């Protein structure tokens, strides 16, 4: 069986193999250091994969953020950078690409996603207001809280269950949302923060029916919807594959229809949009845009560059166009799925169904003997690095941080280690190597001990926290 063939392609082509829709023009050699060197590197990094040097990593699955390979067209676009301080032609190209593919009227470039999150949070949240969302994302929630907002998780319960096979685990539970609205009043809701796919739930999609129903509810109550569009192209793939009536529609059409239900979006272009740095914020409302355009000057740069060079905006405009090509997104998700199927066949606990950008190892089931306060997902990331030099990331209790009121750990139900696949970077052979390393760590699971945190930063602690072995 050829695992790389997503179901839709398999049906189309029967048993014929199918490969990545690109060939390699330039290579970057990989280096693998010895186990002793890896042990030393891990200790120096305080058992935190964020603190490792990239040079000491063999296959880097820390994140799919800014790690994509750009195309020859994007590299050519770098040379077309118009580095004028104001009114760069690359800005207008970017604006046109966002308008065409995402459909929003006004576009503000930002240096990356969190720059956009900062601006939208400061302009659209009044202190004390609630911000319901389909599960939190680290930087998103922090910016909402720094603006005085109170985040409320309104995702369906299935999202918190790593074994549930619900096809759209990113969906909003409309009953939870209605309940919140009737408790606090619609005027106390800043906006709905809707992400597709949902990173922290395992890259799980939101259905078109769900965003449509959400729009109806919000229209009745006069509430705005803003999208975290970071992985919305991947979300469109799942709609095309799983939702009735969308099999014959293109990714670009589905993406556009989804966005049409929202009032605006922020974007970490380092993910779906295939660039190494960049972001944007886009809204339909004229007066909100006025405010954003004013605020971006304070924090990012003039409203026609927002912290980006002209060449960055050019590669981003081209990246947007490439990201919505059906064969690109099928290959991207097909590769993630290939790795997921190998691990599933070997009975290694991973979040099901496999999502869009990563495999999430379920550290609770992987290490049932390690209590959550001893950081099982962080432990698993450290063990993987030690085994083979593969770098992954914790998405569990360390990432969840502390409750700002009580000071106690947030204790998320999901305790996961994320193997995130960069776009257009690794081959199927790399995926085989990764799967075999996970299996080796799984085989040695019973003798593995947990970790203790020895240093804890105040904000987004998972980035810089240090640990030692118990
Ligand atoms: C990465 C990410 C962000 C933040 O974007 P940066 O470009 O890293 O600042 C926001 N939301 C989601 C879902 C993300 O994955």
Short mmCIF file of C-alpha atoms and ligand atoms in Angstrom, two decimals:
data_model
loop_
_atom_site.label_atom_id
_atom_site.label_comp_id
_atom_site.label_asym_id
_atom_site.label_seq_id
_atom_site.Cartn_x
_atom_site.Cartn_y
_atom_site.Cartn_z
CA UNK A 1 0.00 0.00 0.00
CA UNK A 2 1.32 3.43 -0.89
CA UNK A 3 0.72 5.55 2.18
CA UNK A 4 1.48 8.81 0.46
CA UNK A 5 -1.64 8.52 -1.64
CA UNK A 6 -4.43 10.41 0.11
CA UNK A 7 -7.74 8.64 -0.30
CA UNK A 8 -9.10 10.95 -2.95
CA UNK A 9 -5.98 10.47 -5.08
CA UNK A 10 -5.96 6.72 -4.53
CA UNK A 11 -9.44 6.44 -5.91
CA UNK A 12 -8.50 8.58 -8.84
CA UNK A 13 -5.39 6.66 -9.82
CA UNK A 14 -6.06 3.16 -8.50
CA UNK A 15 -2.82 1.52 -7.41
CA UNK A 16 -0.40 3.83 -9.18
CA UNK A 17 2.20 5.57 -7.01
CA UNK A 18 2.21 9.27 -6.64
CA UNK A 19 5.02 11.64 -5.64
CA UNK A 20 5.72 15.13 -4.41
CA UNK A 21 4.74 17.73 -7.05
CA UNK A 22 8.23 19.30 -7.08
CA UNK A 23 11.84 18.36 -7.70
CA UNK A 24 14.89 19.53 -5.76
CA UNK A 25 17.06 22.29 -7.22
CA UNK A 26 19.31 23.06 -4.26
CA UNK A 27 20.35 20.87 -1.33
CA UNK A 28 21.33 21.63 2.25
CA UNK A 29 23.51 18.84 3.73
CA UNK A 30 22.36 17.27 6.99
CA UNK A 31 24.72 16.33 9.80
CA UNK A 32 24.18 13.77 12.53
CA UNK A 33 26.25 14.02 15.71
CA UNK A 34 26.97 11.07 18.02
CA UNK A 35 24.77 9.97 20.88
CA UNK A 36 27.33 11.25 23.43
CA UNK A 37 27.32 14.64 21.75
CA UNK A 38 23.53 14.67 21.73
CA UNK A 39 23.45 13.85 25.45
CA UNK A 40 25.76 16.79 26.13
CA UNK A 41 23.74 19.10 23.88
CA UNK A 42 20.52 18.08 25.63
CA UNK A 43 21.93 18.80 29.09
CA UNK A 44 23.21 22.17 27.92
CA UNK A 45 19.74 22.92 26.56
CA UNK A 46 18.08 22.07 29.88
CA UNK A 47 16.11 19.27 28.19
CA UNK A 48 14.22 21.89 26.20
CA UNK A 49 14.32 21.33 22.44
CA UNK A 50 13.83 25.07 21.88
CA UNK A 51 17.25 25.65 23.42
CA UNK A 52 19.15 23.25 21.15
CA UNK A 53 21.36 24.60 18.41
CA UNK A 54 20.03 23.84 14.95
CA UNK A 55 23.47 22.52 13.98
CA UNK A 56 23.09 19.75 16.54
CA UNK A 57 19.77 18.61 15.04
CA UNK A 58 19.45 15.95 12.34
CA UNK A 59 15.79 16.13 11.20
CA UNK A 60 14.13 19.26 12.49
CA UNK A 61 10.44 18.78 13.25
CA UNK A 62 10.28 21.47 15.92
CA UNK A 63 7.84 23.52 13.92
CA UNK A 64 6.41 24.18 10.49
CA UNK A 65 6.80 27.89 11.19
CA UNK A 66 9.09 29.71 8.80
CA UNK A 67 10.77 26.41 7.91
CA UNK A 68 9.21 25.92 4.47
CA UNK A 69 11.30 25.65 1.33
CA UNK A 70 10.56 28.53 -1.02
CA UNK A 71 10.01 27.83 -4.72
CA UNK A 72 12.18 29.07 -7.57
CA UNK A 73 9.46 31.64 -8.32
CA UNK A 74 9.60 32.92 -4.75
CA UNK A 75 13.40 33.22 -4.85
CA UNK A 76 13.08 35.10 -8.12
CA UNK A 77 10.58 37.36 -6.35
CA UNK A 78 13.24 38.26 -3.78
CA UNK A 79 15.04 40.06 -6.59
CA UNK A 80 11.95 42.10 -7.34
CA UNK A 81 11.93 43.69 -3.90
CA UNK A 82 10.96 47.34 -4.05
CA UNK A 83 12.59 48.61 -0.87
CA UNK A 84 10.88 51.98 -0.86
CA UNK A 85 9.92 53.07 2.65
CA UNK A 86 6.38 53.91 1.54
CA UNK A 87 4.08 52.46 -1.09
CA UNK A 88 6.33 49.58 -2.20
CA UNK A 89 4.86 47.82 -5.23
CA UNK A 90 5.30 44.52 -3.40
CA UNK A 91 2.79 45.71 -0.81
CA UNK A 92 0.18 46.17 -3.52
CA UNK A 93 0.93 42.70 -4.84
CA UNK A 94 0.47 41.28 -1.35
CA UNK A 95 -2.75 43.23 -0.85
CA UNK A 96 -4.10 41.89 -4.11
CA UNK A 97 -3.18 38.29 -3.21
CA UNK A 98 -4.90 38.50 0.19
CA UNK A 99 -7.98 40.11 -1.35
CA UNK A 100 -8.16 37.49 -4.09
CA UNK A 101 -7.63 34.34 -2.05
CA UNK A 102 -8.92 35.32 1.42
CA UNK A 103 -11.42 37.93 0.28
CA UNK A 104 -10.96 40.65 2.93
CA UNK A 105 -10.96 44.29 1.88
CA UNK A 106 -8.24 45.89 3.98
CA UNK A 107 -4.76 44.41 4.52
CA UNK A 108 -2.11 45.35 7.08
CA UNK A 109 1.27 43.58 6.82
CA UNK A 110 3.00 42.56 10.06
CA UNK A 111 6.37 41.05 10.84
CA UNK A 112 4.74 37.73 11.77
CA UNK A 113 1.52 36.30 13.19
CA UNK A 114 1.87 37.59 16.72
CA UNK A 115 2.36 41.13 15.43
CA UNK A 116 -1.09 40.85 13.88
CA UNK A 117 -2.50 39.24 17.04
CA UNK A 118 -1.21 42.12 19.09
CA UNK A 119 -2.89 44.70 16.85
CA UNK A 120 -6.27 42.97 16.62
CA UNK A 121 -6.31 42.27 20.38
CA UNK A 122 -5.51 45.88 21.29
CA UNK A 123 -8.14 47.30 18.93
CA UNK A 124 -10.99 44.79 19.25
CA UNK A 125 -10.94 43.84 22.94
CA UNK A 126 -12.07 46.06 25.81
CA UNK A 127 -10.66 45.09 29.22
CA UNK A 128 -12.96 42.60 30.93
CA UNK A 129 -14.52 41.34 27.71
CA UNK A 130 -14.64 37.63 26.87
CA UNK A 131 -12.98 36.09 23.84
CA UNK A 132 -14.46 32.67 23.03
CA UNK A 133 -12.26 30.50 20.85
CA UNK A 134 -12.01 26.95 19.50
CA UNK A 135 -9.20 25.98 21.87
CA UNK A 136 -6.39 28.36 22.68
CA UNK A 137 -3.14 29.04 20.90
CA UNK A 138 -0.19 30.20 23.02
CA UNK A 139 0.56 33.61 21.49
CA UNK A 140 -3.07 34.26 20.56
CA UNK A 141 -4.36 33.81 24.09
CA UNK A 142 -1.50 35.76 25.61
CA UNK A 143 -2.20 38.80 23.42
CA UNK A 144 -5.90 38.55 24.21
CA UNK A 145 -5.10 38.45 27.92
CA UNK A 146 -2.59 41.30 27.69
CA UNK A 147 -5.40 43.38 26.14
CA UNK A 148 -7.58 42.60 29.17
CA UNK A 149 -9.61 39.88 27.49
CA UNK A 150 -10.76 36.64 29.12
CA UNK A 151 -10.31 33.61 26.89
CA UNK A 152 -13.05 30.96 26.99
CA UNK A 153 -12.65 27.62 25.23
CA UNK A 154 -15.81 26.75 23.28
CA UNK A 155 -14.46 23.91 21.16
CA UNK A 156 -16.47 20.67 21.02
CA UNK A 157 -15.58 18.12 23.72
CA UNK A 158 -14.27 15.64 21.14
CA UNK A 159 -11.31 17.96 20.53
CA UNK A 160 -9.97 17.15 23.98
CA UNK A 161 -10.18 13.41 23.34
CA UNK A 162 -7.14 12.18 21.39
CA UNK A 163 -8.97 8.98 20.43
CA UNK A 164 -12.17 10.50 19.08
CA UNK A 165 -12.48 10.06 15.32
CA UNK A 166 -14.79 13.05 14.80
CA UNK A 167 -13.95 14.40 11.30
CA UNK A 168 -14.10 18.05 12.39
CA UNK A 169 -12.66 18.19 15.89
CA UNK A 170 -11.95 21.90 15.48
CA UNK A 171 -15.66 22.78 15.48
CA UNK A 172 -17.13 25.29 17.89
CA UNK A 173 -19.74 23.89 20.28
CA UNK A 174 -22.55 26.35 19.60
CA UNK A 175 -24.36 25.38 22.82
CA UNK A 176 -21.27 26.29 24.88
CA UNK A 177 -21.07 29.60 23.04
CA UNK A 178 -24.79 30.38 23.49
CA UNK A 179 -24.44 29.55 27.14
CA UNK A 180 -21.56 32.00 27.53
CA UNK A 181 -23.46 34.71 25.65
CA UNK A 182 -26.54 34.32 27.81
CA UNK A 183 -24.41 34.39 30.96
CA UNK A 184 -22.35 37.50 30.20
CA UNK A 185 -24.32 39.28 27.45
CA UNK A 186 -23.41 39.72 23.79
CA UNK A 187 -21.89 43.17 24.40
CA UNK A 188 -19.34 41.54 26.71
CA UNK A 189 -18.07 39.30 23.89
CA UNK A 190 -15.19 41.01 22.06
CA UNK A 191 -15.31 38.62 19.11
CA UNK A 192 -15.12 34.94 18.29
CA UNK A 193 -11.54 33.79 17.80
CA UNK A 194 -11.87 30.97 15.26
CA UNK A 195 -8.83 28.97 14.17
CA UNK A 196 -8.74 26.43 11.36
CA UNK A 197 -7.06 24.01 11.61
CA UNK A 198 -6.69 23.89 15.40
CA UNK A 199 -3.03 23.47 16.18
CA UNK A 200 -3.35 22.56 19.87
CA UNK A 201 -6.05 19.96 19.17
CA UNK A 202 -3.72 18.16 16.76
CA UNK A 203 -4.24 20.14 13.55
CA UNK A 204 -7.97 19.40 13.46
CA UNK A 205 -10.31 21.12 11.00
CA UNK A 206 -13.48 23.18 11.30
CA UNK A 207 -16.33 22.30 8.94
CA UNK A 208 -17.98 24.74 6.58
CA UNK A 209 -21.33 23.89 8.17
CA UNK A 210 -19.94 24.90 11.56
CA UNK A 211 -18.62 28.30 10.46
CA UNK A 212 -21.90 28.89 8.62
CA UNK A 213 -23.94 28.14 11.74
CA UNK A 214 -21.57 30.26 13.80
CA UNK A 215 -22.11 33.17 11.39
CA UNK A 216 -25.88 32.88 11.77
CA UNK A 217 -25.63 32.86 15.55
CA UNK A 218 -23.23 35.81 15.56
CA UNK A 219 -25.43 37.79 13.16
CA UNK A 220 -28.38 37.34 15.53
CA UNK A 221 -26.29 38.50 18.49
CA UNK A 222 -24.24 41.17 16.75
CA UNK A 223 -20.87 39.51 17.42
CA UNK A 224 -17.85 39.62 15.10
CA UNK A 225 -15.85 36.59 13.96
CA UNK A 226 -12.12 36.87 13.39
CA UNK A 227 -10.16 33.97 11.97
CA UNK A 228 -6.76 32.72 12.87
CA UNK A 229 -6.05 31.92 9.21
CA UNK A 230 -2.59 30.48 9.86
CA UNK A 231 -3.50 26.99 8.57
CA UNK A 232 -6.79 27.71 6.86
CA UNK A 233 -5.59 26.34 3.52
CA UNK A 234 -5.00 22.99 5.22
CA UNK A 235 -8.45 23.33 6.75
CA UNK A 236 -9.87 23.74 3.23
CA UNK A 237 -8.27 20.44 2.21
CA UNK A 238 -10.15 18.58 4.94
CA UNK A 239 -13.42 20.20 3.91
CA UNK A 240 -12.77 19.14 0.32
CA UNK A 241 -12.04 15.61 1.45
CA UNK A 242 -14.63 15.10 4.18
CA UNK A 243 -17.57 17.45 3.84
CA UNK A 244 -20.50 16.65 1.63
CA UNK A 245 -20.73 18.84 -1.46
CA UNK A 246 -17.10 20.01 -1.53
CA UNK A 247 -15.29 17.17 -3.33
CA UNK A 248 -15.58 18.95 -6.67
CA UNK A 249 -14.56 22.40 -5.42
CA UNK A 250 -11.01 23.73 -5.56
CA UNK A 251 -9.01 24.54 -2.43
CA UNK A 252 -9.05 28.21 -3.44
CA UNK A 253 -12.85 28.23 -3.74
CA UNK A 254 -13.31 26.52 -0.37
CA UNK A 255 -10.86 28.86 1.35
CA UNK A 256 -12.66 31.88 -0.03
CA UNK A 257 -16.09 30.62 1.00
CA UNK A 258 -14.85 29.96 4.54
CA UNK A 259 -13.41 33.46 4.84
CA UNK A 260 -16.62 34.99 3.56
CA UNK A 261 -18.27 33.99 6.85
CA UNK A 262 -15.78 36.06 8.88
CA UNK A 263 -15.16 39.75 9.53
CA UNK A 264 -11.41 39.52 9.28
CA UNK A 265 -8.36 37.33 9.87
CA UNK A 266 -4.85 37.37 11.19
CA UNK A 267 -2.13 35.28 9.64
CA UNK A 268 1.19 33.79 10.49
CA UNK A 269 2.44 33.61 6.90
CA UNK A 270 5.31 31.46 8.14
CA UNK A 271 2.94 28.47 7.98
CA UNK A 272 0.47 28.00 5.08
CA UNK A 273 1.81 30.93 3.07
CA UNK A 274 5.23 29.34 2.47
CA UNK A 275 7.57 32.12 3.59
CA UNK A 276 10.33 32.22 6.19
CA UNK A 277 9.05 35.39 7.83
CA UNK A 278 5.90 37.48 7.59
CA UNK A 279 2.30 37.94 8.61
CA UNK A 280 -0.76 39.99 7.89
CA UNK A 281 -4.02 41.18 9.30
CA UNK A 282 -7.06 41.73 7.12
CA UNK A 283 -10.50 43.13 7.97
CA UNK A 284 -13.60 44.33 6.17
CA UNK A 285 -14.67 47.10 8.54
CA UNK A 286 -13.46 50.58 7.51
CA UNK A 287 -13.19 52.15 10.94
CA UNK A 288 -11.45 49.15 12.49
CA UNK A 289 -8.99 49.30 9.60
CA UNK A 290 -8.38 52.99 10.35
CA UNK A 291 -7.41 52.10 13.90
CA UNK A 292 -5.23 49.18 12.84
CA UNK A 293 -3.47 51.21 10.22
CA UNK A 294 -2.71 53.78 12.86
CA UNK A 295 -1.50 51.29 15.46
CA UNK A 296 0.72 49.31 13.09
CA UNK A 297 2.92 52.38 12.73
CA UNK A 298 3.63 52.29 16.46
CA UNK A 299 4.61 48.63 16.75
CA UNK A 300 5.54 47.20 13.35
CA UNK A 301 6.27 49.86 10.74
CA UNK A 302 4.47 51.95 8.16
CA UNK A 303 1.17 50.40 6.98
CA UNK A 304 2.65 49.49 3.60
CA UNK A 305 5.44 47.34 5.05
CA UNK A 306 4.59 46.45 8.66
CA UNK A 307 8.05 45.20 9.60
CA UNK A 308 8.71 43.39 6.31
CA UNK A 309 11.18 44.13 3.55
CA UNK A 310 9.74 44.64 0.08
CA UNK A 311 11.25 41.32 -0.99
CA UNK A 312 9.53 39.56 1.94
CA UNK A 313 6.16 40.89 0.80
CA UNK A 314 6.85 39.75 -2.75
CA UNK A 315 7.70 36.16 -1.72
CA UNK A 316 4.63 36.21 0.51
CA UNK A 317 2.33 37.29 -2.33
CA UNK A 318 3.72 34.47 -4.49
CA UNK A 319 3.57 32.03 -1.57
CA UNK A 320 -0.13 32.74 -1.05
CA UNK A 321 -0.82 31.84 -4.66
CA UNK A 322 1.24 28.63 -4.49
CA UNK A 323 -0.26 27.59 -1.17
CA UNK A 324 -3.79 27.23 -2.54
CA UNK A 325 -2.81 24.90 -5.41
CA UNK A 326 -4.61 21.59 -4.95
CA UNK A 327 -1.59 19.39 -5.74
CA UNK A 328 0.59 21.29 -3.27
CA UNK A 329 -1.76 20.87 -0.36
CA UNK A 330 -2.49 17.23 -1.17
CA UNK A 331 1.23 16.43 -1.14
CA UNK A 332 1.73 18.39 2.08
CA UNK A 333 -1.02 16.66 4.01
CA UNK A 334 -0.27 13.35 2.29
CA UNK A 335 3.23 13.38 3.76
CA UNK A 336 1.95 14.05 7.28
CA UNK A 337 -0.54 11.25 6.83
CA UNK A 338 2.12 8.84 5.59
CA UNK A 339 4.07 9.28 8.83
CA UNK A 340 0.87 9.01 10.87
CA UNK A 341 -0.11 5.75 9.20
CA UNK A 342 3.29 4.17 9.85
CA UNK A 343 3.06 5.02 13.55
CA UNK A 344 -0.55 3.91 13.78
CA UNK A 345 0.32 0.57 12.14
CA UNK A 346 2.98 0.11 14.84
CA UNK A 347 0.43 0.87 17.58
CA UNK A 348 2.14 4.01 18.78
CA UNK A 349 -0.40 6.35 20.40
CA UNK A 350 -0.98 9.39 18.19
CA UNK A 351 -3.85 11.85 18.09
CA UNK A 352 -6.51 10.62 15.68
CA UNK A 353 -7.48 11.46 13.06
CA UNK A 354 -4.06 12.66 11.89
CA UNK A 355 -4.29 16.40 11.28
CA UNK A 356 -2.85 18.79 8.75
CA UNK A 357 0.62 19.85 9.76
CA UNK A 358 1.95 17.45 12.34
CA UNK A 359 1.80 14.15 14.13
CA UNK A 360 0.94 14.55 17.77
CA UNK A 361 2.24 11.75 19.96
CA UNK A 362 -0.04 11.16 22.93
CA UNK A 363 2.45 11.32 25.79
CA UNK A 364 -0.14 10.29 28.40
CA UNK A 365 -0.56 6.91 26.73
CA UNK A 366 3.08 6.74 25.67
CA UNK A 367 4.30 7.17 29.28
CA UNK A 368 1.36 6.18 31.51
CA UNK A 369 3.73 5.94 34.51
CA UNK A 370 4.87 9.59 34.30
CA UNK A 371 2.43 12.01 36.02
CA UNK A 372 1.57 15.23 34.17
CA UNK A 373 3.49 17.36 36.68
CA UNK A 374 6.63 15.51 35.59
CA UNK A 375 6.20 16.69 31.99
CA UNK A 376 5.69 13.47 29.99
CA UNK A 377 5.49 15.27 26.62
CA UNK A 378 8.66 17.27 27.34
CA UNK A 379 10.33 14.00 28.36
CA UNK A 380 9.31 12.36 25.09
CA UNK A 381 10.73 15.25 23.05
CA UNK A 382 14.03 14.91 24.93
CA UNK A 383 14.16 11.12 24.42
CA UNK A 384 13.52 11.43 20.69
CA UNK A 385 16.35 13.88 20.30
CA UNK A 386 18.63 11.62 22.26
CA UNK A 387 17.73 8.60 20.15
CA UNK A 388 18.26 10.08 16.71
CA UNK A 389 18.76 13.84 16.71
CA UNK A 390 15.15 14.44 15.67
CA UNK A 391 13.78 17.61 17.17
CA UNK A 392 10.13 17.82 18.22
CA UNK A 393 8.16 20.09 20.55
CA UNK A 394 6.15 19.78 23.76
CA UNK A 395 2.46 20.66 23.55
CA UNK A 396 1.21 19.87 27.04
CA UNK A 397 1.48 21.22 30.55
CA UNK A 398 4.64 23.26 29.91
CA UNK A 399 3.09 24.99 26.87
CA UNK A 400 -0.19 25.60 28.70
CA UNK A 401 1.48 27.90 31.25
CA UNK A 402 -0.15 29.09 34.45
CA UNK A 403 -3.57 30.49 35.29
CA UNK A 404 -2.99 34.26 35.65
CA UNK A 405 -5.40 34.38 38.64
CA UNK A 406 -4.46 31.34 40.73
CA UNK A 407 -0.84 30.97 39.60
CA UNK A 408 -1.28 27.20 39.34
CA UNK A 409 -0.36 25.22 36.20
CA UNK A 410 -3.01 25.04 33.50
CA UNK A 411 -3.47 21.27 33.23
CA UNK A 412 -4.58 20.55 29.66
CA UNK A 413 -6.26 17.23 28.93
CA UNK A 414 -3.97 16.82 25.95
CA UNK A 415 -0.36 16.09 26.80
CA UNK A 416 1.27 15.88 23.39
CA UNK A 417 4.63 15.85 21.66
CA UNK A 418 4.44 17.38 18.22
CA UNK A 419 6.35 16.18 15.17
CA UNK A 420 5.75 19.08 12.84
CA UNK A 421 6.48 18.63 9.17
CA UNK A 422 7.99 21.61 7.32
CA UNK A 423 6.50 22.21 3.88
CA UNK A 424 8.41 20.97 0.80
CA UNK A 425 11.57 20.24 2.86
CA UNK A 426 11.85 16.54 3.71
CA UNK A 427 11.27 13.42 1.64
CA UNK A 428 9.41 10.21 2.34
CA UNK A 429 12.71 8.56 3.35
CA UNK A 430 13.08 11.12 6.14
CA UNK A 431 9.60 10.19 7.33
CA UNK A 432 10.67 6.52 7.52
CA UNK A 433 13.68 7.46 9.67
CA UNK A 434 11.45 9.50 11.99
CA UNK A 435 8.93 6.68 12.38
CA UNK A 436 11.68 4.20 13.26
CA UNK A 437 13.12 6.52 15.91
CA UNK A 438 9.72 7.02 17.53
CA UNK A 439 9.35 3.26 17.63
CA UNK A 440 12.74 2.84 19.31
CA UNK A 441 11.80 5.38 21.99
CA UNK A 442 8.43 3.67 22.42
CA UNK A 443 10.12 0.28 22.86
CA UNK A 444 12.26 1.78 25.67
CA UNK A 445 9.34 3.60 27.33
CA UNK A 446 9.11 1.62 30.57
CA UNK A 447 12.55 2.61 31.82
CA UNK A 448 12.07 6.32 31.03
CA UNK A 449 11.77 8.82 33.89
CA UNK A 450 10.17 12.27 33.88
CA UNK A 451 11.56 15.78 34.35
CA UNK A 452 11.54 18.60 36.87
CA UNK A 453 11.43 22.27 35.86
CA UNK A 454 14.44 24.16 37.18
CA UNK A 455 13.86 27.54 35.50
CA UNK A 456 10.52 29.07 34.54
CA UNK A 457 10.19 32.29 32.52
CA UNK A 458 7.19 34.52 33.16
CA UNK A 459 5.73 34.56 29.61
CA UNK A 460 5.32 31.63 27.18
CA UNK A 461 7.48 29.57 29.48
CA UNK A 462 7.85 26.58 27.14
CA UNK A 463 10.21 28.54 24.88
CA UNK A 464 12.94 29.05 27.49
CA UNK A 465 12.16 26.83 30.49
CA UNK A 466 14.89 24.49 31.72
CA UNK A 467 14.50 20.99 33.10
CA UNK A 468 16.50 18.19 34.64
CA UNK A 469 15.94 14.48 34.83
CA UNK A 470 14.25 13.09 37.94
C1 LIG B 1 2.37 30.27 14.70
C2 LIG B 1 0.98 30.62 15.06
C3 LIG B 1 0.64 31.90 15.50
C4 LIG B 1 1.68 32.97 15.77
O1 LIG B 1 2.35 33.35 14.64
P1 LIG B 1 3.92 33.74 14.63
O2 LIG B 1 4.18 33.98 13.19
O3 LIG B 1 4.69 32.60 15.20
O4 LIG B 1 4.08 34.98 15.45
C5 LIG B 1 -0.69 32.15 15.74
N1 LIG B 1 -1.63 31.20 15.60
C6 LIG B 1 -1.34 29.98 15.20
C7 LIG B 1 -2.42 28.95 15.05
C8 LIG B 1 -0.02 29.62 14.93
O5 LIG B 1 0.26 28.37 14.56
#
